Amino acid sequence: MEYSTPQELERFELGYMNGLERVKWFSHRSVIYENIAFEYQLNKMEKELEEH
């Protein structure tokens, strides 16, 4: 059985944590963009109702 060195484990952990932070960032951005799209659609519908 092959074992990893402490340096390899540390490198893997750092890479994993960096990847996790990127996922959190993109997830956060996704929520922001969804909210913007929702507000845009809501404003568009309100304008259409006001016109009629």
CSV table of C-alpha atoms in Angstrom, one decimal:
chain,number,residue,atom,x,y,z
A,1,MET,CA,0.0,0.0,0.0
A,2,GLU,CA,1.3,3.5,-0.9
A,3,TYR,CA,1.1,6.4,1.5
A,4,SER,CA,1.2,10.1,0.9
A,5,THR,CA,3.8,12.3,2.4
A,6,PRO,CA,2.8,15.2,4.6
A,7,GLN,CA,3.7,17.7,1.9
A,8,GLU,CA,1.4,15.9,-0.6
A,9,LEU,CA,-1.4,15.9,1.9
A,10,GLU,CA,-0.9,19.6,2.6
A,11,ARG,CA,-0.8,20.4,-1.2
A,12,PHE,CA,-4.0,18.4,-1.7
A,13,GLU,CA,-5.8,20.1,1.2
A,14,LEU,CA,-4.8,23.6,0.0
A,15,GLY,CA,-6.0,22.7,-3.5
A,16,TYR,CA,-9.3,21.4,-2.1
A,17,MET,CA,-9.8,24.5,0.1
A,18,ASN,CA,-9.1,26.8,-2.9
A,19,GLY,CA,-11.6,24.9,-5.0
A,20,LEU,CA,-14.2,25.0,-2.2
A,21,GLU,CA,-13.8,28.8,-2.0
A,22,ARG,CA,-14.3,29.1,-5.7
A,23,VAL,CA,-17.5,27.1,-5.6
A,24,LYS,CA,-18.8,29.3,-2.8
A,25,TRP,CA,-18.0,32.4,-4.7
A,26,PHE,CA,-19.7,31.1,-7.9
A,27,SER,CA,-22.7,30.0,-5.9
A,28,HIS,CA,-23.0,33.4,-4.2
A,29,ARG,CA,-22.7,35.1,-7.6
A,30,SER,CA,-25.4,32.8,-9.0
A,31,VAL,CA,-27.8,33.9,-6.3
A,32,ILE,CA,-27.1,37.5,-7.0
A,33,TYR,CA,-27.7,37.1,-10.8
A,34,GLU,CA,-30.9,35.2,-10.1
A,35,ASN,CA,-32.2,38.0,-7.9
A,36,ILE,CA,-31.3,40.6,-10.5
A,37,ALA,CA,-33.2,38.6,-13.2
A,38,PHE,CA,-36.2,38.1,-10.9
A,39,GLU,CA,-36.3,41.9,-10.1
A,40,TYR,CA,-36.1,42.7,-13.8
A,41,GLN,CA,-38.9,40.4,-14.7
A,42,LEU,CA,-41.0,41.7,-11.8
A,43,ASN,CA,-40.5,45.3,-12.9
A,44,LYS,CA,-41.3,44.4,-16.5
A,45,MET,CA,-44.6,42.8,-15.4
A,46,GLU,CA,-45.5,45.8,-13.2
A,47,LYS,CA,-44.9,48.1,-16.2
A,48,GLU,CA,-47.2,46.0,-18.4
A,49,LEU,CA,-49.9,46.1,-15.7
A,50,GLU,CA,-49.6,49.9,-15.4
A,51,GLU,CA,-50.0,50.3,-19.2
A,52,HIS,CA,-53.3,48.3,-19.3
